[in-house]
Amino acid sequence: MLITLYQEKAQFANMHVGPADVENLHCKFSGSHLLRSAKEANDILAAKLEYGDEDSTYSAEVYRLMHPALAPGAGLDGLNHAAVANIANSLSRLRPQKSRPVRVWLGAWSRHETTMATTNAVYGNHNPFKSPGVEVAFWTLQDSIAMLLVNLFPSITARKGFQAREVLSKAFQTYFEANHHESGSMLVQCRYQSLLKKNVPVPDIARYEACGSIAILVNTTPAVFWTLFYLFSQPKILQECRDEVDSIMTVVQSKEHTRRILHISQIRQQCPALSATFQEALRLQTVGVQVRQVMQDTMLDDTYLLKKDAIVMMPSRVIHTDPSIWGSDVDQFNHKRFLKSAKTQSEAKRPSPHAFRTYGGGTTLCPGRHFATTEVLAMAAMMIMRYELLPVAGEWTAPRTEKTNIVAGIMEPDNDIEVEVTARQGFEDAEWEFKFADSDMVLAVVADDQLE
């Protein structure tokens, strides 16, 4: 039975639940079927801990151990700095001339640049994705996940994905055997050390890291695409966001040139419309499912008996498209519903911040949400200040999303959009600098992170 449940605080207030035993399923299916890791390695991760909850496994412990690397602090600062620098470089490479715009396919371009910015930040100078064929192998694997999980003669039924998995795993094995993770981020170091101390063999650590790369890429890349799409397809919102970003930009003028300095870390406090556009894009495109396991028999709303060990699934899309929560314009893009100072389509009730479930919530709140949010908003802020994007077809048309992958939490566009990229008038010859100050202030877009 599938039960969809929403409450004001998105909590099971009167229900005895805990995180579903997804980690054991992960070891069994993602390990043996998807990643083809050895049974011995999967058994290590599925083993019960000698401390903590009786159902806790070491796989769940590894998940918890990497949280500090993604929480506000040195680890997250390192990821943010590296990602912002990589994004700035990727935008500079576009370099459209005054009389000669550059044409790119928005989906393919944003996917590649986001992939490289993210993996360079996580894996460092020796990023395996820099090796020929690895990036292509990753996305081929991602497209083949469903058939690999079915595990019915995968070398035949999922041949391309089967081969891509080996390319990706071998690339990570080479990376770890050469100790290149030591110059990578705190995240990859933490993940590697936590597995190594439990005697997981390096070839299997490499296969698990392939799964880790899915986690850092599969939702960030479409999030960038949709944020850029909604920004550039709606001129009024685009100008509103540009005015905000302009307020956090410093201009240094000299006889030789103009230097524009964009302070990325000020987006949270100074750019509410940009943050709201990002949130509304995710609200419309999120398809993730939150999972809980019932810890003891529970009667819900005096109607439904949830038996101990049953699994409760909460599709975010059902919550995100509920008119009783978001209003009669629930199917339309309206970033103002996330602006505290703006009036929504309905004066009666403003949507609860807990209704926004893109990053999950509670014990399953996405640990990489701060990194992903910073990355997407940094890309968007840099892009809207430097360039104009116009669709070659003449008008912006939202792509269909019927082919979205089974592991995606954010819908992927079925077709791409070719755009012409030109430098903004008056910004053609400026030198750009992007700064990200270390701060305990995160770019919070979910209720769990609200600091007020």
C-alpha atoms as one frame of an Amber mdcrd trajectory, in Angstrom:
protein
   0.000   0.000   0.000   1.269   3.452  -0.947   0.387   6.152   1.562   0.909
   9.832   0.917   1.041  11.872   4.085   1.586  15.590   4.649   1.411  17.483
   7.903   2.300  21.072   8.740   5.753  20.095   9.925   6.045  17.103   7.613
   6.639  14.947  10.660   4.927  11.783  11.784   3.810  13.458  14.985   1.840
  10.514  16.337   3.483   7.760  14.365   6.293   5.440  15.424   8.598   5.458
  12.408  12.273   5.486  11.572  14.421   5.643   8.459  13.583   2.695   6.268
  16.182  -0.061   6.216  17.267   1.300   2.872  20.941   0.796   3.612  20.554
  -2.983   3.667  18.639  -2.785   0.407  21.419  -0.562  -0.909  24.030  -3.175
  -0.037  21.993  -5.959  -1.570  20.798  -4.348  -4.776  23.027  -1.328  -5.420
  26.061  -3.338  -4.380  25.571  -6.698  -6.019  23.298  -5.675  -8.898  24.122
  -2.090  -9.788  27.802  -1.847  -8.859  28.816  -5.525  -8.981  30.791  -5.186
  -5.767  31.972  -8.350  -4.034  29.690 -10.183  -1.620  32.325  -9.894   1.123
  32.323  -6.102   0.800  28.537  -5.959   0.798  28.439  -8.151   3.911  30.790
  -5.750   5.711  28.475  -2.813   5.033  25.368  -4.809   5.939  26.823  -5.962
   9.273  25.131  -4.716  12.426  26.973  -2.201  14.560  28.091  -3.181  18.044
  26.666   0.078  19.349  23.676   2.290  18.626  20.282   1.086  17.400  19.868
  -2.647  17.026  19.069  -2.227  13.335  21.996   0.096  12.545  24.432  -1.150
   9.925  27.896   0.028   9.008  26.532   1.247   5.678  24.310   3.664   7.590
  27.320   4.621   9.723  29.348   5.511   6.605  26.472   7.718   5.512  26.499
   9.507   8.868  30.287   9.854   8.954  30.355  11.913   5.770  27.865  14.494
   7.088  30.531  16.715   8.724  32.277  17.093   5.353  29.055  18.542   3.910
  27.926  20.613   6.897  28.895  24.296   7.318  32.605  24.404   8.060  35.971
  23.739   6.461  34.817  20.784   4.346  31.875  22.601   2.792  33.913  25.789
   2.345  36.504  23.830   0.376  33.854  22.345  -1.903  32.163  25.715  -2.423
  35.394  27.545  -3.242  36.460  24.909  -5.752  33.041  24.683  -7.397  32.684
  28.468  -7.752  36.161  28.710  -9.304  35.359  25.937 -11.773  32.009  27.466
 -12.721  33.652  30.847 -13.283  36.196  29.258 -15.603  33.518  27.401 -17.563
  31.550  30.597 -18.147  34.682  32.436 -19.256  35.298  29.763 -21.885  32.039
  30.689 -23.616  33.505  34.095 -24.623  30.970  35.243 -27.252  32.208  38.108
 -29.421  30.208  41.334 -29.824  29.103  40.467 -33.353  29.286  36.686 -33.136
  27.164  34.891 -30.549  28.020  31.383 -29.430  25.500  28.589 -29.943  25.235
  25.789 -27.389  22.712  23.134 -26.457  21.650  24.301 -23.011  21.081  20.831
 -21.549  24.297  19.280 -22.849  26.384  22.345 -21.994  25.021  22.740 -18.446
  25.328  18.977 -17.819  28.982  18.890 -18.866  30.004  22.062 -17.046  28.150
  21.075 -13.867  29.603  17.565 -14.014  33.153  18.865 -14.266  32.722  21.664
 -11.704  31.232  19.239  -9.185  33.694  16.392  -9.671  36.707  18.733  -9.766
  35.561  20.133  -6.407  35.048  16.683  -4.878  37.982  14.743  -6.350  40.611
  17.466  -6.778  43.308  17.893  -9.416  43.358  14.190 -10.262  39.618  14.004
 -10.827  38.910  10.682 -12.630  36.294  12.453 -14.767  39.102  14.276 -16.560
  40.227  10.980 -18.095  38.974  10.319 -21.634  35.683   8.483 -21.707  34.909
   8.576 -17.976  32.283  11.336 -18.127  30.545   9.593 -21.030  30.755   6.288
 -19.134  29.119   7.856 -16.084  26.077   9.137 -17.977  25.821   5.881 -19.912
  25.761   4.027 -16.583  23.153   6.417 -15.240  20.903   5.748 -18.237  21.244
   1.982 -17.699  20.531   1.769 -13.971  17.029   0.317 -14.315  18.187  -2.630
 -16.431  21.245  -3.236 -14.237  19.031  -3.400 -11.145  16.798  -5.949 -12.894
  20.004  -7.992 -13.234  18.730 -10.248 -16.016  21.826 -11.148 -18.055  23.064
  -7.529 -17.767  26.082  -8.108 -20.033  23.507  -8.642 -22.790  20.393  -6.687
 -21.788  22.346  -3.673 -20.492  25.553  -4.061 -22.441  26.450  -0.367 -22.701
  25.795   0.240 -19.012  27.628  -2.957 -18.076  30.727  -1.783 -19.952  30.421
   1.805 -18.697  30.328   0.580 -15.098  33.695  -1.119 -15.571  35.222   2.012
 -17.108  34.028   4.132 -14.188  35.048   1.601 -11.522  38.537   1.153 -12.968
  39.013   4.921 -13.133  38.202   5.237  -9.416  40.365   2.236  -8.556  43.341
   3.900 -10.273  42.518   7.132  -8.419  42.505   5.483  -4.978  45.490   3.204
  -5.577  47.571   6.264  -6.472  46.356   7.992  -3.267  44.965  10.875  -5.291
  42.083  11.143  -2.824  44.575  12.696  -0.411  44.492  15.866  -2.531  40.723
  15.669  -2.946  37.973  17.078  -0.769  37.257  16.187   2.833  34.180  14.355
   1.526  36.042  11.809  -0.609  38.745  11.385   2.051  36.122  10.700   4.713
  34.272   8.222   2.532  37.466   6.370   1.605  38.862   6.176   5.147  35.571
   5.026   6.684  35.447   2.073   4.262  39.138   1.264   4.433  39.155   0.993
   8.240  36.534  -1.759   7.929  38.797  -3.621   5.496  36.669  -3.043   2.426
  38.999  -3.809  -0.542  40.008  -0.850  -2.711  38.377  -2.285  -5.881  35.066
  -2.371  -3.998  35.606   1.104  -2.535  36.020   2.239  -6.137  32.689   0.663
  -7.068  30.948   2.283  -4.101  32.450   5.624  -5.118  30.830   5.199  -8.513
  27.540   5.183  -6.601  28.691   8.241  -4.666  29.269  10.094  -7.935  25.676
   9.338  -8.914  24.542  11.037  -5.697  26.498  14.238  -6.349  25.553  14.597
 -10.023  22.244  13.064 -11.001  20.061  15.806  -9.465  22.408  18.806  -9.545
  22.717  18.787 -13.331  18.967  18.987 -14.111  18.561  21.537 -11.291  20.993
  23.835 -13.124  19.145  23.333 -16.406  15.693  24.107 -15.005  16.879  27.117
 -13.009  18.473  28.644 -16.109  15.423  27.764 -18.210  12.955  29.499 -15.894
  15.213  32.523 -15.436  15.860  33.246 -19.100  12.378  32.298 -20.326  10.693
  34.922 -18.119  12.096  38.432 -18.717  10.457  40.105 -15.710  11.818  37.548
 -13.283  15.202  37.692 -15.006  15.396  41.459 -14.531  14.261  41.177 -10.928
  17.033  38.682 -10.205  19.616  40.744 -12.076  18.756  43.784  -9.971  19.301
  41.708  -6.833  22.627  40.270  -7.958  23.758  43.724  -9.046  23.417  44.808
  -5.406  26.074  42.288  -4.333  28.494  43.222  -7.092  31.403  45.619  -6.694
  32.695  47.527  -9.734  36.337  48.623  -9.817  37.008  51.094 -12.638  40.450
  51.987 -13.998  41.750  53.594 -17.183  42.567  50.221 -18.712  39.552  48.130
 -17.815  36.503  47.513 -15.665  36.589  44.758 -13.057  33.333  43.397 -11.667
  33.478  41.453  -8.389  30.492  39.247  -7.560  30.149  38.201  -3.911  28.501
  34.773  -4.163  28.183  34.204  -0.403  25.787  37.177  -0.130  23.130  35.559
  -2.323  21.184  34.127   0.603  20.549  37.466   2.290  20.459  39.791  -0.707
  18.864  37.747  -3.510  15.493  36.370  -2.354  13.959  36.374  -5.844  16.844
  34.319  -7.243  16.554  31.821  -4.391  12.778  31.701  -4.861  13.160  31.040
  -8.593  15.457  28.141  -7.797  13.000  26.737  -5.244  10.019  27.067  -7.569
  11.936  25.340 -10.362  12.632  22.441  -8.011   9.047  22.360  -6.745   7.775
  21.851 -10.283  10.409  19.317 -11.330  10.994  17.179  -8.206   9.983  13.503
  -8.368  11.828  12.070  -5.362  10.236   9.734  -2.835  10.849   9.787   0.920
  10.747   6.433   2.653  10.068   5.489   6.267   9.801   2.155   8.041   7.047
   1.628  10.602   8.678   0.641  13.880   5.511  -0.583  15.597   1.827  -0.983
  14.716   0.347   2.494  14.282  -3.196   3.658  13.540  -3.050   6.709  11.270
  -5.893   9.205  11.334  -8.156   6.548  12.904  -8.360   5.002   9.433  -5.176
   3.288   8.315  -3.407   0.593  10.273   0.294   0.642   9.489   1.847  -2.633
  10.524   5.281  -2.911  12.090   8.076  -3.145   9.460   5.808  -1.806   6.713
   7.313   0.758   4.359   5.650   4.174   3.986   6.454   6.076   0.808   5.869
   9.817   0.429   6.225  11.049  -3.161   7.388  14.661  -3.167   5.563  15.339
  -6.425   2.200  14.596  -4.823   2.927  17.133  -2.080   4.379  19.677  -4.528
   1.297  19.582  -6.778  -1.392  19.633  -4.092  -3.686  22.665  -4.671  -4.751
  22.651  -1.016  -1.134  23.456  -0.093   0.050  25.650  -2.978  -3.161  27.180
  -4.340  -5.119  26.956  -7.573  -2.089  27.944  -9.694  -0.117  24.936  -8.451
   0.759  23.845 -12.019   2.136  27.255 -12.976   5.560  28.735 -12.310   5.177
  31.388  -9.610   8.351  32.144  -7.707   6.514  34.623  -5.477   5.061  31.756
  -3.432   8.556  31.450  -1.878   8.965  35.184  -1.198   8.057  36.154   2.346
   7.282  39.743   1.371   5.148  38.889  -1.651   1.464  38.122  -1.883   0.685
  34.675  -3.206  -2.167  33.684  -5.511  -4.271  33.035  -2.414  -4.498  35.536
   0.416  -5.986  32.872   2.690  -2.912  30.795   3.394   0.760  30.916   2.588
   2.254  27.470   1.884   4.079  25.991   4.831   7.855  25.959   4.302   7.764
  22.306   5.363   5.809  21.472   2.203   8.939  21.933   0.095  10.398  18.407
   0.003  13.008  18.420  -2.776  15.821  17.643  -0.332  13.732  15.337   1.842
  13.460  16.002   5.542  14.212  14.721   9.005  16.633  11.799   9.129  16.711
  11.519   5.339  17.460  15.190   4.664  19.978  15.318   1.807  23.442  15.909
   3.343  24.710  17.538   0.142  21.954  20.138  -0.077  24.175  23.078   0.937
  26.796  22.236  -1.675  24.217  21.654  -4.427  22.288  24.838  -3.600  25.432
  26.968  -3.621  26.567  25.448  -6.892  23.266  25.998  -8.708  22.749  29.553
  -7.426  26.365  30.486  -8.178  25.988  29.223 -11.749  22.695  31.091 -12.145
  24.017  34.370 -10.682  27.138  34.341 -12.858  25.176  33.428 -15.969  22.455
  36.072 -15.695  24.969  38.843 -15.013  27.322  38.013 -17.868  25.162  36.725
 -20.696  21.915  36.819 -22.624  20.414  33.509 -23.717  17.955  33.333 -26.611
  16.458  30.121 -28.007  17.429  29.509 -31.622  13.874  28.276 -32.289  12.555
  31.747 -31.426  10.666  30.987 -28.230  11.206  29.129 -24.991   9.317  25.834
 -24.813   9.572  23.628 -21.748  10.895  20.165 -22.675   8.909  17.053 -21.874
  10.191  14.859 -19.035   8.758  11.425 -19.763  12.132   9.666 -19.989  13.426
  10.655 -16.563  15.739   8.051 -15.051  14.579   5.826 -12.215  17.175   7.212
  -9.767  16.514  10.872 -10.527  14.990  13.057  -7.841  14.593  15.924 -10.309
  13.085  15.382 -13.731  15.429  15.406 -16.695  14.513  17.096 -19.992  13.738
  14.664 -22.826  14.937  17.093 -25.483  17.524  19.837 -25.506  17.207  23.540
 -26.294  19.721  25.217 -28.600  20.458  28.760 -27.454  22.495  31.714 -28.658
  24.751  33.134 -25.971  25.770  36.780 -26.205  27.540  39.057 -23.761  25.189
  41.498 -22.037  25.255  44.985 -23.469  27.710  47.080 -21.502  29.347  44.001
 -19.975  31.287  42.806 -23.025  34.812  43.812 -22.025  34.655  43.596 -18.247
  36.969  41.410 -16.217  35.098  39.219 -13.765  36.018  38.035 -10.302  33.892
  35.802  -8.121  34.397  35.673  -4.373  33.025  33.243  -1.838  33.778  34.166
   1.775  33.934  31.387   4.363  30.823  31.579   6.461  28.653  29.554   8.797
  25.674  31.053   6.956  24.331  28.487   4.491  22.174  29.110   1.438  19.133
  27.604   3.156  16.142  26.690   0.971  14.499  24.034   3.155  12.613  24.530
   6.407  15.044  22.294   8.327  17.817  24.829   7.707  15.930  28.007   8.534
  18.106  30.085  10.839  15.581  32.680  11.894
